[in-house]
Short mmCIF file of C-alpha atoms in Angstrom, two decimals:
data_model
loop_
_atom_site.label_atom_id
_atom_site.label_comp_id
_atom_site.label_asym_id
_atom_site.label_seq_id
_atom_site.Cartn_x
_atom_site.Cartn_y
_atom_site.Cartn_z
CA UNK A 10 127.14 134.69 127.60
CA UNK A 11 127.64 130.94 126.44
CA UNK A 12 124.10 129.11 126.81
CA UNK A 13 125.37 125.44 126.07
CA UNK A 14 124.12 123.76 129.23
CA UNK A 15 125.98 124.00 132.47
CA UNK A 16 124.82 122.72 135.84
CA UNK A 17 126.00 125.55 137.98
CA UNK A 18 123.86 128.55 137.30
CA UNK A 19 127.09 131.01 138.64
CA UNK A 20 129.47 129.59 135.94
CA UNK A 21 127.73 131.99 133.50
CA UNK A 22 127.14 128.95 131.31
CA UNK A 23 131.38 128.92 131.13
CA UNK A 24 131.81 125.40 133.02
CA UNK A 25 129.72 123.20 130.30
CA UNK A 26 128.15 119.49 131.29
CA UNK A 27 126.20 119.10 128.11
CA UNK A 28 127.96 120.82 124.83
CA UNK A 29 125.16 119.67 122.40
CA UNK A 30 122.18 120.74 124.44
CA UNK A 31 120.80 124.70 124.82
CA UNK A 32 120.60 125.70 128.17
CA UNK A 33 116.67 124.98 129.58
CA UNK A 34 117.07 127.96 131.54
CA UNK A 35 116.42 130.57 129.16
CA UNK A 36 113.71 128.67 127.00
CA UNK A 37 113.64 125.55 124.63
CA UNK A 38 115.51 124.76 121.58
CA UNK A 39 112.67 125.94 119.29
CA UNK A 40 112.57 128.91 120.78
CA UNK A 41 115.99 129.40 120.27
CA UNK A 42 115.57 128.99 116.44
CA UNK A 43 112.82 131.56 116.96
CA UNK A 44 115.25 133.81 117.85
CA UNK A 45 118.05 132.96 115.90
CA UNK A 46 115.81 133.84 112.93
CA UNK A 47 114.02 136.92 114.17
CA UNK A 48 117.48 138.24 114.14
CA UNK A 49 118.67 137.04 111.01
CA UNK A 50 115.37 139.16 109.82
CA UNK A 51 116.18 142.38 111.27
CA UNK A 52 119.60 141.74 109.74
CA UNK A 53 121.21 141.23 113.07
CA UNK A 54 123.91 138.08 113.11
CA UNK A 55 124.05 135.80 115.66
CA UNK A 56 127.77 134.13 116.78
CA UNK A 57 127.89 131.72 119.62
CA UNK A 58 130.10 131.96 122.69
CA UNK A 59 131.53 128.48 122.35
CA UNK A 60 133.58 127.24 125.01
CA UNK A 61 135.95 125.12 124.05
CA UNK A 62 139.22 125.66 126.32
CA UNK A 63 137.82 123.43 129.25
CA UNK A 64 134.47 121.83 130.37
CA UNK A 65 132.92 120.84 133.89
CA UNK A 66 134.44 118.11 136.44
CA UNK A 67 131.21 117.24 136.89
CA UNK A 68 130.99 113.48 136.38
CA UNK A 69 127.85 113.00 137.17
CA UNK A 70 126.01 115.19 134.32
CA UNK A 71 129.66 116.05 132.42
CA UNK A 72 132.41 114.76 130.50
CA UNK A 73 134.22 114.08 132.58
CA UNK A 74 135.22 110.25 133.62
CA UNK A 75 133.33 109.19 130.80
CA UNK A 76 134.54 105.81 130.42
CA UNK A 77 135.15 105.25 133.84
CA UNK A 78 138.72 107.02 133.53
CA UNK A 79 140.27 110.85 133.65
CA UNK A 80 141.40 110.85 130.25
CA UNK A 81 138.66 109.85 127.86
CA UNK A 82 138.09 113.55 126.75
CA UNK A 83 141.20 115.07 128.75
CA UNK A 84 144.60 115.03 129.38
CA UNK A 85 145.23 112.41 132.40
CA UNK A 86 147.03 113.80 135.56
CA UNK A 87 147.61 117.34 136.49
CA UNK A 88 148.03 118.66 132.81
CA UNK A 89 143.95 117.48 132.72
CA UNK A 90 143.19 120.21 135.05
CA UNK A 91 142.84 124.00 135.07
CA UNK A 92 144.06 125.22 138.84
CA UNK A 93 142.12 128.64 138.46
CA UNK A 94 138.77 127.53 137.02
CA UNK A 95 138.39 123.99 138.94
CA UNK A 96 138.00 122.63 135.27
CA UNK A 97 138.94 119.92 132.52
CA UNK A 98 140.88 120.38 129.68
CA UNK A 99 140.37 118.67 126.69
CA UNK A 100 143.45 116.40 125.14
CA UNK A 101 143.73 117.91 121.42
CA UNK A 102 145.64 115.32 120.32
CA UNK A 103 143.02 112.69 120.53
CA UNK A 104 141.20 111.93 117.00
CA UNK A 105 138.07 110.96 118.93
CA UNK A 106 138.46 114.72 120.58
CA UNK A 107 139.30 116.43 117.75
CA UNK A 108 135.66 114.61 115.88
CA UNK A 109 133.63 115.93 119.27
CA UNK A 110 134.87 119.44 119.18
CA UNK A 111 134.47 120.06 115.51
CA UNK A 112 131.64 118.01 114.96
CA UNK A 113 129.63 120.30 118.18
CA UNK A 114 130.95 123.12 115.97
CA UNK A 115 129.26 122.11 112.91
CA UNK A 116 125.90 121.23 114.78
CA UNK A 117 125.42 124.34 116.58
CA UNK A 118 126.00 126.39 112.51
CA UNK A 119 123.69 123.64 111.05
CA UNK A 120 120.94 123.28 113.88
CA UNK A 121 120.57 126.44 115.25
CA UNK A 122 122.08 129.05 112.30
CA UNK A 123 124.49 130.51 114.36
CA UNK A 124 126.50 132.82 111.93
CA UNK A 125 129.87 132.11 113.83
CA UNK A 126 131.42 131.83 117.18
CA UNK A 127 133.36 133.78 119.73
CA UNK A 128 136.08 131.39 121.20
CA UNK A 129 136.08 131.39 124.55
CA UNK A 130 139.25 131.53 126.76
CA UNK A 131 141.95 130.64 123.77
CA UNK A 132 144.92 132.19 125.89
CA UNK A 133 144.66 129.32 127.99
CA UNK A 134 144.79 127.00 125.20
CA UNK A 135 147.33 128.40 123.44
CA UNK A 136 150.04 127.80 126.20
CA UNK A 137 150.74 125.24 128.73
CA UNK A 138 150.79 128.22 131.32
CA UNK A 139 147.37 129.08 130.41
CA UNK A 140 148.96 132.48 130.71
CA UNK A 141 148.32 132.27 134.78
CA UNK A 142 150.59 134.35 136.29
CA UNK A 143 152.36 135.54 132.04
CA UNK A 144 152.84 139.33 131.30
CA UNK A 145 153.01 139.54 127.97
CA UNK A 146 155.42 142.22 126.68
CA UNK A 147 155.03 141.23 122.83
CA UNK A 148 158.28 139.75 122.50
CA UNK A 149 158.19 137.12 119.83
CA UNK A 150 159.72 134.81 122.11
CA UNK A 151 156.61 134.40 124.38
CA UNK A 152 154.85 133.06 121.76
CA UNK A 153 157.11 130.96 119.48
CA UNK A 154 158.36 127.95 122.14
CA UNK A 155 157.58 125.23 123.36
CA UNK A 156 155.60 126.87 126.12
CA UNK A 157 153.14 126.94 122.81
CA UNK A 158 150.59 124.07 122.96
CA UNK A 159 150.81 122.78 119.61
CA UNK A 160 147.50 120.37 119.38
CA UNK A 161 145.81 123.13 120.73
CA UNK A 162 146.41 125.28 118.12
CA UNK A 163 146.11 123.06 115.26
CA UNK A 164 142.70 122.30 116.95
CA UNK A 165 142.27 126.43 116.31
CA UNK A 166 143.31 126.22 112.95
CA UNK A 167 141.02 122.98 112.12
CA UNK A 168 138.01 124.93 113.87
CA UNK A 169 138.35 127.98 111.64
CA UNK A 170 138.95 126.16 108.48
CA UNK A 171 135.80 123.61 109.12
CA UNK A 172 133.50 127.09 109.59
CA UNK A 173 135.08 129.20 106.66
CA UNK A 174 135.26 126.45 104.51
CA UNK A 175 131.30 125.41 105.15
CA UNK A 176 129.80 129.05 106.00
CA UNK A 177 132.47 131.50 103.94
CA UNK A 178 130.82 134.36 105.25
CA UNK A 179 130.82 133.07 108.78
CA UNK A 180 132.57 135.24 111.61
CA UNK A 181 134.79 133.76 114.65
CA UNK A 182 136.62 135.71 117.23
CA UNK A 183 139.41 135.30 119.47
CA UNK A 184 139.13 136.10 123.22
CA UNK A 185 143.25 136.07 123.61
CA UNK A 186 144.61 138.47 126.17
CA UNK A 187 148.09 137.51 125.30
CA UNK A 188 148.11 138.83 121.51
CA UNK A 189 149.54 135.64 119.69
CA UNK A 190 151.04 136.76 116.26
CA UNK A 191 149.34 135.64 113.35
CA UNK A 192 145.65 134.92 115.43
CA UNK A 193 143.87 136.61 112.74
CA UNK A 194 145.51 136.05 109.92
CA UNK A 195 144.06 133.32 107.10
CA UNK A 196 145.27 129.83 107.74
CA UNK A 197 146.65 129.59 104.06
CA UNK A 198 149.55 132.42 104.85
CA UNK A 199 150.05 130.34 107.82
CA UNK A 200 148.05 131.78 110.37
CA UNK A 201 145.04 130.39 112.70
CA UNK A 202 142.78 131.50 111.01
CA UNK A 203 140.47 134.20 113.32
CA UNK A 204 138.36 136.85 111.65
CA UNK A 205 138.86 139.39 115.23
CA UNK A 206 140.97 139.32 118.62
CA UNK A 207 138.77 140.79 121.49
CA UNK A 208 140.88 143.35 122.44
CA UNK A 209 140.75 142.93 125.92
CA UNK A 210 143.17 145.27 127.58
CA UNK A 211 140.72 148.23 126.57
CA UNK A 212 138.13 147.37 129.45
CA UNK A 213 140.65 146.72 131.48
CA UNK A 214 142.67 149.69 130.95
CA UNK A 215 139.76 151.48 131.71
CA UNK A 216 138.72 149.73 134.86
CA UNK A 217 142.38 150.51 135.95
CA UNK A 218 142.23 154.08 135.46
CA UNK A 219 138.53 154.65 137.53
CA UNK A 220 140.27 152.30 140.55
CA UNK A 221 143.06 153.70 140.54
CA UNK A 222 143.35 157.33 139.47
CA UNK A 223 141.19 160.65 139.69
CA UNK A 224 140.44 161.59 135.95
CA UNK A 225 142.65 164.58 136.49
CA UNK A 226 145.41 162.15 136.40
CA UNK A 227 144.35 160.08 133.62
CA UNK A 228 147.71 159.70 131.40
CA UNK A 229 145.82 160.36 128.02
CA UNK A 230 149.25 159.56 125.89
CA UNK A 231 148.67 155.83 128.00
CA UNK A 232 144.78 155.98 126.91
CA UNK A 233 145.72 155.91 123.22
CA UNK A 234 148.59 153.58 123.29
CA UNK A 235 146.33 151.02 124.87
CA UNK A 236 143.85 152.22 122.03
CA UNK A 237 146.05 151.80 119.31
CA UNK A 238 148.50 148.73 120.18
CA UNK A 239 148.01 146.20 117.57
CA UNK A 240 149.09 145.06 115.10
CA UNK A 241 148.96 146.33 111.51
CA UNK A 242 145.79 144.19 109.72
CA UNK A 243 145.17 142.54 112.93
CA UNK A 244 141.08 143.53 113.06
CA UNK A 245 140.52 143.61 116.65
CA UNK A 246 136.96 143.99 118.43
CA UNK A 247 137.25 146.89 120.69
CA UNK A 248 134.76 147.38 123.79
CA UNK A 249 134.52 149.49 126.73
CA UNK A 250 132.78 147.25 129.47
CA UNK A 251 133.11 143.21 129.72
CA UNK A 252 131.31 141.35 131.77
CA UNK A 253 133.99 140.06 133.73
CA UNK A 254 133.88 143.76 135.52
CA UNK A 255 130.22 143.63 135.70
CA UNK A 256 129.95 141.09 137.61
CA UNK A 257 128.90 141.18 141.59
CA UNK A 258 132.06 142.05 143.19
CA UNK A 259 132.96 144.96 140.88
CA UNK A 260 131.15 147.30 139.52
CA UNK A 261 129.66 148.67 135.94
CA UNK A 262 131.42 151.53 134.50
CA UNK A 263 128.66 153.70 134.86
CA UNK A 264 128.60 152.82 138.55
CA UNK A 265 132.76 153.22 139.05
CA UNK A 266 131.84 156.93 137.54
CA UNK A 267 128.86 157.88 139.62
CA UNK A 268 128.73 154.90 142.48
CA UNK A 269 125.92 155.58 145.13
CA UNK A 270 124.44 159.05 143.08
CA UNK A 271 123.04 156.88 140.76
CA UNK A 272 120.19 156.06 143.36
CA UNK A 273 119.71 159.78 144.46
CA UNK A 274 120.29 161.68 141.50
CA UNK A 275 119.83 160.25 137.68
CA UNK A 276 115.95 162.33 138.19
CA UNK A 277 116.29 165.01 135.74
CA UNK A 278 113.97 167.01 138.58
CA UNK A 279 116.57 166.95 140.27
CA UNK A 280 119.67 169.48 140.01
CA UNK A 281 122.97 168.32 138.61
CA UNK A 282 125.53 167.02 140.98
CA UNK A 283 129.40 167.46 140.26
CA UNK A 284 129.76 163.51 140.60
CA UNK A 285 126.80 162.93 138.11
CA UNK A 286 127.54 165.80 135.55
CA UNK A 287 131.12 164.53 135.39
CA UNK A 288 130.23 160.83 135.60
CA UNK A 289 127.89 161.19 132.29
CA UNK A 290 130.08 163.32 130.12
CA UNK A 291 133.18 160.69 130.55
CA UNK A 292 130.89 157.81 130.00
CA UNK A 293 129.78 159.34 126.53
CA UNK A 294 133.31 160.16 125.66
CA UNK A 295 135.02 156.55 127.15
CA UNK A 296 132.84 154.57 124.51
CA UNK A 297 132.94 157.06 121.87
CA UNK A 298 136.85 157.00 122.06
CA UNK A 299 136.95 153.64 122.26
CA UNK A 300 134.66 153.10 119.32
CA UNK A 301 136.53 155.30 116.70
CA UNK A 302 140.21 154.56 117.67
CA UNK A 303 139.56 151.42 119.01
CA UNK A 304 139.43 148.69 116.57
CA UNK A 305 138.03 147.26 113.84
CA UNK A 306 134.03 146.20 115.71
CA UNK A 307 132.71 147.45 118.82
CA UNK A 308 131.72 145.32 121.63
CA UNK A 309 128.68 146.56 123.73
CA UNK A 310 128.29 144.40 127.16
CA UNK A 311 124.16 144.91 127.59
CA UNK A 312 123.55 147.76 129.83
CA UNK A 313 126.59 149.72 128.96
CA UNK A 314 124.63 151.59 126.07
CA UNK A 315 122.47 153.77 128.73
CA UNK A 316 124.72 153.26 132.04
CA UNK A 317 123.52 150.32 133.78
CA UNK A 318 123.91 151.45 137.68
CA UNK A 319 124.05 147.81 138.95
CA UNK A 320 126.16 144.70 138.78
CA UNK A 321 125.09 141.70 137.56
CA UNK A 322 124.95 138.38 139.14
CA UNK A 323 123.26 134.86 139.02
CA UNK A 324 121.52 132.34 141.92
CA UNK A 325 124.92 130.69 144.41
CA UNK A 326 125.29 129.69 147.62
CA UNK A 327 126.69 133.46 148.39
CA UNK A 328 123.60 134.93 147.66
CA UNK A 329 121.07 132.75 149.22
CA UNK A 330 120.25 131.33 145.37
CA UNK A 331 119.11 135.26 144.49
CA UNK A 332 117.37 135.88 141.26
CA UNK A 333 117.28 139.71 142.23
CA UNK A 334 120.28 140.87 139.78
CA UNK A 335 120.17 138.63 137.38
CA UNK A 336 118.87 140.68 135.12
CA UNK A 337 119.37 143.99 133.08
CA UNK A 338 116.96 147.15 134.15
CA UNK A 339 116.06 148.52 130.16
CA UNK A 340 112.98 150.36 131.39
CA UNK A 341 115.58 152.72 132.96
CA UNK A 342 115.28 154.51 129.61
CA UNK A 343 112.08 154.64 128.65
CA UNK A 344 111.49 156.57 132.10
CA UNK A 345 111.50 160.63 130.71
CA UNK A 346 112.18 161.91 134.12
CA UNK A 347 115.99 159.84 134.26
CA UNK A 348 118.79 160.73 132.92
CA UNK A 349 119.85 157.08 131.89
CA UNK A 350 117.98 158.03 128.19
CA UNK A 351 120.79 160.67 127.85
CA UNK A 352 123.54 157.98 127.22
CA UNK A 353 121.30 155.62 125.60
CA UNK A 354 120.54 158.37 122.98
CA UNK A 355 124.25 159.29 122.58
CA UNK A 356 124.78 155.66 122.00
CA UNK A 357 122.42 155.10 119.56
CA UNK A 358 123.69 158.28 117.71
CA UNK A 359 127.16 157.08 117.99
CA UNK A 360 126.52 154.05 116.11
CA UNK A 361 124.17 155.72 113.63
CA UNK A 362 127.29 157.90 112.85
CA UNK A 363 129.84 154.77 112.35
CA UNK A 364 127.00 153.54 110.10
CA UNK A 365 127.20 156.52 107.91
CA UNK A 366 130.88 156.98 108.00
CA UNK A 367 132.38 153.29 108.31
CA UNK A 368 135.07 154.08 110.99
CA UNK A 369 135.42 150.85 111.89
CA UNK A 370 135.95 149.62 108.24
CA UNK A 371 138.63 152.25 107.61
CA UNK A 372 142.64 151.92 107.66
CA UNK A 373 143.80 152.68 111.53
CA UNK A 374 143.27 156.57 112.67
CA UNK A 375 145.87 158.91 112.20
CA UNK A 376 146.23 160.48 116.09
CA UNK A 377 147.88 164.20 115.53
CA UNK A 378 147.76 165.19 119.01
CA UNK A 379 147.94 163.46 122.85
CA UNK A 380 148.55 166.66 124.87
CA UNK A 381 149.33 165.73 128.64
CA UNK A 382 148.97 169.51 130.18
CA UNK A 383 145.69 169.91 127.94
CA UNK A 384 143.95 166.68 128.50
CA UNK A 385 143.42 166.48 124.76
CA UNK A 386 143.66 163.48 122.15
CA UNK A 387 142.65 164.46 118.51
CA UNK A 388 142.40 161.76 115.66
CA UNK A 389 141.34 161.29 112.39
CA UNK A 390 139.71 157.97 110.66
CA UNK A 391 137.45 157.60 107.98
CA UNK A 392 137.06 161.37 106.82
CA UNK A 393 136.05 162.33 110.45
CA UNK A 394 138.59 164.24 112.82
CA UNK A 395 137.53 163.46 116.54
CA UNK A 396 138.37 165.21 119.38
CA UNK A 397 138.37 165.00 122.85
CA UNK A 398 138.54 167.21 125.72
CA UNK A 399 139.34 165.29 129.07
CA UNK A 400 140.24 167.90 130.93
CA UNK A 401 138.39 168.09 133.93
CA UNK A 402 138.02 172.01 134.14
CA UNK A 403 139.28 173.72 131.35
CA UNK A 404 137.49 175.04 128.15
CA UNK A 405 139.41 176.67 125.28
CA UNK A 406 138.54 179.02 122.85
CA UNK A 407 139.85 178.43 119.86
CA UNK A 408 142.10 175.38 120.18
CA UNK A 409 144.41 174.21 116.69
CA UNK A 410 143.58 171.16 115.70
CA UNK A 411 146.03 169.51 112.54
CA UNK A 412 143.55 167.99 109.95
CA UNK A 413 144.73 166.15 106.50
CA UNK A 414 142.11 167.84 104.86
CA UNK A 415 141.60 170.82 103.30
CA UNK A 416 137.58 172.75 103.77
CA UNK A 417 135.10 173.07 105.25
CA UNK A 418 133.88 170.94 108.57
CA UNK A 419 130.38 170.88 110.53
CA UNK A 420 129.83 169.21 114.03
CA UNK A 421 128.31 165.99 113.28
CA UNK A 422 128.48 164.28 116.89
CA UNK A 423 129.04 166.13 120.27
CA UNK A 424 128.90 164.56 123.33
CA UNK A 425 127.70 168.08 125.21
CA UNK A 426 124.41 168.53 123.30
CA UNK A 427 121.28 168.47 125.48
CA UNK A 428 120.05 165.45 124.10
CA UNK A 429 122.81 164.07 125.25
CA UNK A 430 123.02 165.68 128.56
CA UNK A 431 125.54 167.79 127.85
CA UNK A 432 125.43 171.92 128.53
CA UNK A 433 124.82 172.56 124.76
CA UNK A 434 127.64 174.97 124.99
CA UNK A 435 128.78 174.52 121.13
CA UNK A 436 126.85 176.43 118.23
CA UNK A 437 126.28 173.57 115.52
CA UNK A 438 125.48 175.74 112.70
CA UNK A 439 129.02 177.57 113.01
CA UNK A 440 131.24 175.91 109.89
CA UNK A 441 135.11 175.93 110.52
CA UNK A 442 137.59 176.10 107.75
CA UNK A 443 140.69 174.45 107.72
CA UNK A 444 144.13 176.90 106.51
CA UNK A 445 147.71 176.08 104.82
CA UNK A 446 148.95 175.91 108.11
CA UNK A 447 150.92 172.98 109.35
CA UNK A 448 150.10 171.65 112.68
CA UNK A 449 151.21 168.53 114.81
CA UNK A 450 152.63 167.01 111.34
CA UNK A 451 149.02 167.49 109.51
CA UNK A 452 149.33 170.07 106.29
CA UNK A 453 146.12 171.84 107.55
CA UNK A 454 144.66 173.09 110.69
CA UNK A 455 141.53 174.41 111.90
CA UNK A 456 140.46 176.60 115.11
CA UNK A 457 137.94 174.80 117.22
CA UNK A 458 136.10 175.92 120.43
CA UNK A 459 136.73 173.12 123.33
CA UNK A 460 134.42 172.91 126.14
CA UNK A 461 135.54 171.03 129.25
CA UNK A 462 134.37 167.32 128.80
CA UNK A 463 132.98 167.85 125.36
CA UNK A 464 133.90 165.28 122.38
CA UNK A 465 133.70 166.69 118.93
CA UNK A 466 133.15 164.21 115.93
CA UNK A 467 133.52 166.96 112.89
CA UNK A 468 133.72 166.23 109.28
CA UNK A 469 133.97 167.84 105.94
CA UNK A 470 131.16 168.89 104.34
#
């Protein structure tokens, strides 16, 4: 969440009055150093959420009317305004602007050691739409015209080139729904100059698919398009949850899964219900999936990693100025007798394995198979073959998989092991041996048992 300092505690720190200043809500500025550098000790690094693409009306407290007039830091009139978020926008023209923006840039790197930023709401800087009420279909010509907000993106390009040029190994991301070519490419082959695009159809893709359709119905051939669809050396950060869906109003994607069960029945005293059983083995294999085939990094919204059953939300009017869920319930797993430790141990796993194997460093996966009738997407990436059963009933025996390598494989991650869980239904000290025999346009197959709602990581050994 952005912490520069906003007035209204329900913004989520997105409509900013103060752009040099920490938010006092969460602690002072020294503490924030504390924990800046606690993290830089554990090797963990730190990027801000800067918010850059508008600020709060507030006048009183804000930016805005400065100098006594609507277009000190803005654009005067109705260009000045964003409709949807009741919000500013900054003139990128101005040289004075241009000094505030990248000047707060270089004081939040220099002060507080931030190791880079995530850009907050570039799509609507990018065009003079804002991208309200835009489908983009990737057609060049949506993003070459003079829809295009020039100063804006020169501003972009300026901001990346002040932070690579002063902290090379510095990190900045994109949140752009609209998938502007050249985002991430480097500034000197003429493009902004982004390290990552959030790849932000993923969560919502998924959100879609719980609202919408029974898992039965899931189109798994749509699943990995939306997976897959971008471009080639465009490194995109791939998550399975935002916060935008996590907020009161909607729900997590643990609770879209499981909804109301979650209060009766994560007790592992208790007996497994349909709803919960299910609910659990799609979670594992939605962020797994999403993980490997993703992208290039993985985004986890807190709470995600062990199923958070609740929304979150901060003090407003609507809720009589509630603290009550602002917050994130971690105890959940450190509580033996609920299930919530299950996911969080399959999460931790999961990212123990991409340490090991580097998925998310590798070229793109090679997907061999998206069957429709079976339910089942197989993929390889990084020496790993990965598949995925999302069939809600049906198990197979020995299932052909196509593989571009030739050996010997062992299970190495599987989503239905009882640490997990899962119904431990998969021997893991059976080896399978891929054969000359060409299969969904790989040179080598293998024969692997399939449980229903069990993902198989396997690799060569």
């Amino acid at each position: 969440m952005a912490i520069m300092e906003h007035a209204y505690y329900a913004s989520f720190g997105y409509q900013i009055t103060s752009f040099f200043a920490a938010s006092s809500r969460y602690g002072t500025p020294e503490e924030l150093k504390e924990l800046v550098d606690t993290a830089h000790s554990m090797g963990i690094m730190v990027l801000l959420d800067v918010v850059h693409s508008h600020a709060s009306k507030n006048s009183e407290d804000g930016l805005n009317m400065f100098d006594g007039t609507d277009s000190c830091y803005f654009h005067s009139g109705p260009r000045g305004t964003h409709d949807l978020w009741d919000s500013r926008l900054f003139a990128y023209s101005s040289w004075e602007v241009l000094r505030f923006l990248l000047s707060n840039i270089r004081w939040w790197l220099e002060e507080y050691g931030f190791d880079g930023f995530r850009f907050d709401g570039v799509t609507s800087m990018l065009y003079h739409h804002h991208g309200m009420g835009q489908g983009f279909s990737g057609d060049y010509s949506e993003y070459f015209g003079l829809q295009v907000d020039e100063d804006a993106l020169t501003y972009l390009m300026l901001a990346n080139h002040l932070v690579h040029t002063l902290y090379p190994d510095s990190i900045t991301i994109a949140e752009d729904v609209s998938g502007m070519p050249a985002l991430c490419s480097p500034i000197s082959q003429g493009g902004v100059g982004f390290d990552y695009r959030l790849a932000m159809a993923i969560p919502d893709k998924w959100i879609q698919l719980l609202k919408e359709f029974k898992d039965e119905d899931w189109n798994v051939g749509n699943i990995v398009y939306t997976l897959t669809n971008r471009r080639h050396l465009e490194k995109c950060i791939a998550y399975a949850e935002s916060h935008d869906q996590a907020l009161v109003g909607d729900k997590t994607l643990a609770f879209w899964l499981m909804d109301a069960e979650m209060y009766t029945h994560m007790s592992v005293l208790t007996p497994f219900t349909p709803v919960i059983d299910r609910g659990i083995q799609l979670h594992k294999m939605i962020r797994l999936i999403t993980h490997a085939l993703g992208g290039e990094g993985y985004l986890n919204f807190m709470g995600n990693e062990f199923g958070h059953p609740e929304w979150l939300d901060f003090p407003r009017k609507g809720n009589n100025e509630s603290y009550h869920y602002a917050r994130r319930q971690f105890h959940l797993t450190d509580d033996d007798l609920l299930r919530y430790k299950f996911l969080n141990n399959f999460d931790r796993d999961m990212n123990r394995l991409e340490e090991k194997c580097g998925w998310l460093s590798a070229p793109q996966a090679y997907v061999s198979e998206k069957h429709e009738g079976n339910k089942v997407i197989t993929f390889e990436r990084a020496g790993l073959l990965f598949i995925f059963n999302f069939h809600p009933s049906k198990s197979y025996a020995d299932y052909r998989v196509g593989t571009a390598l030739p050996g010997k494989f062992k299970i190495v991650l599987d989503s239905d092991a009882a640490e997990y869980g899962g119904h431990q239904r998969l021997d893991h000290s059976t080896d399978f041996f891929s054969e000359a025999f060409e299969h969904n346009g790989r040179p080598h197959s293998l024969l692997s048992p399939l449980t229903a709602v069990c993902s198989v990581a396997s690799t060569t050994s």
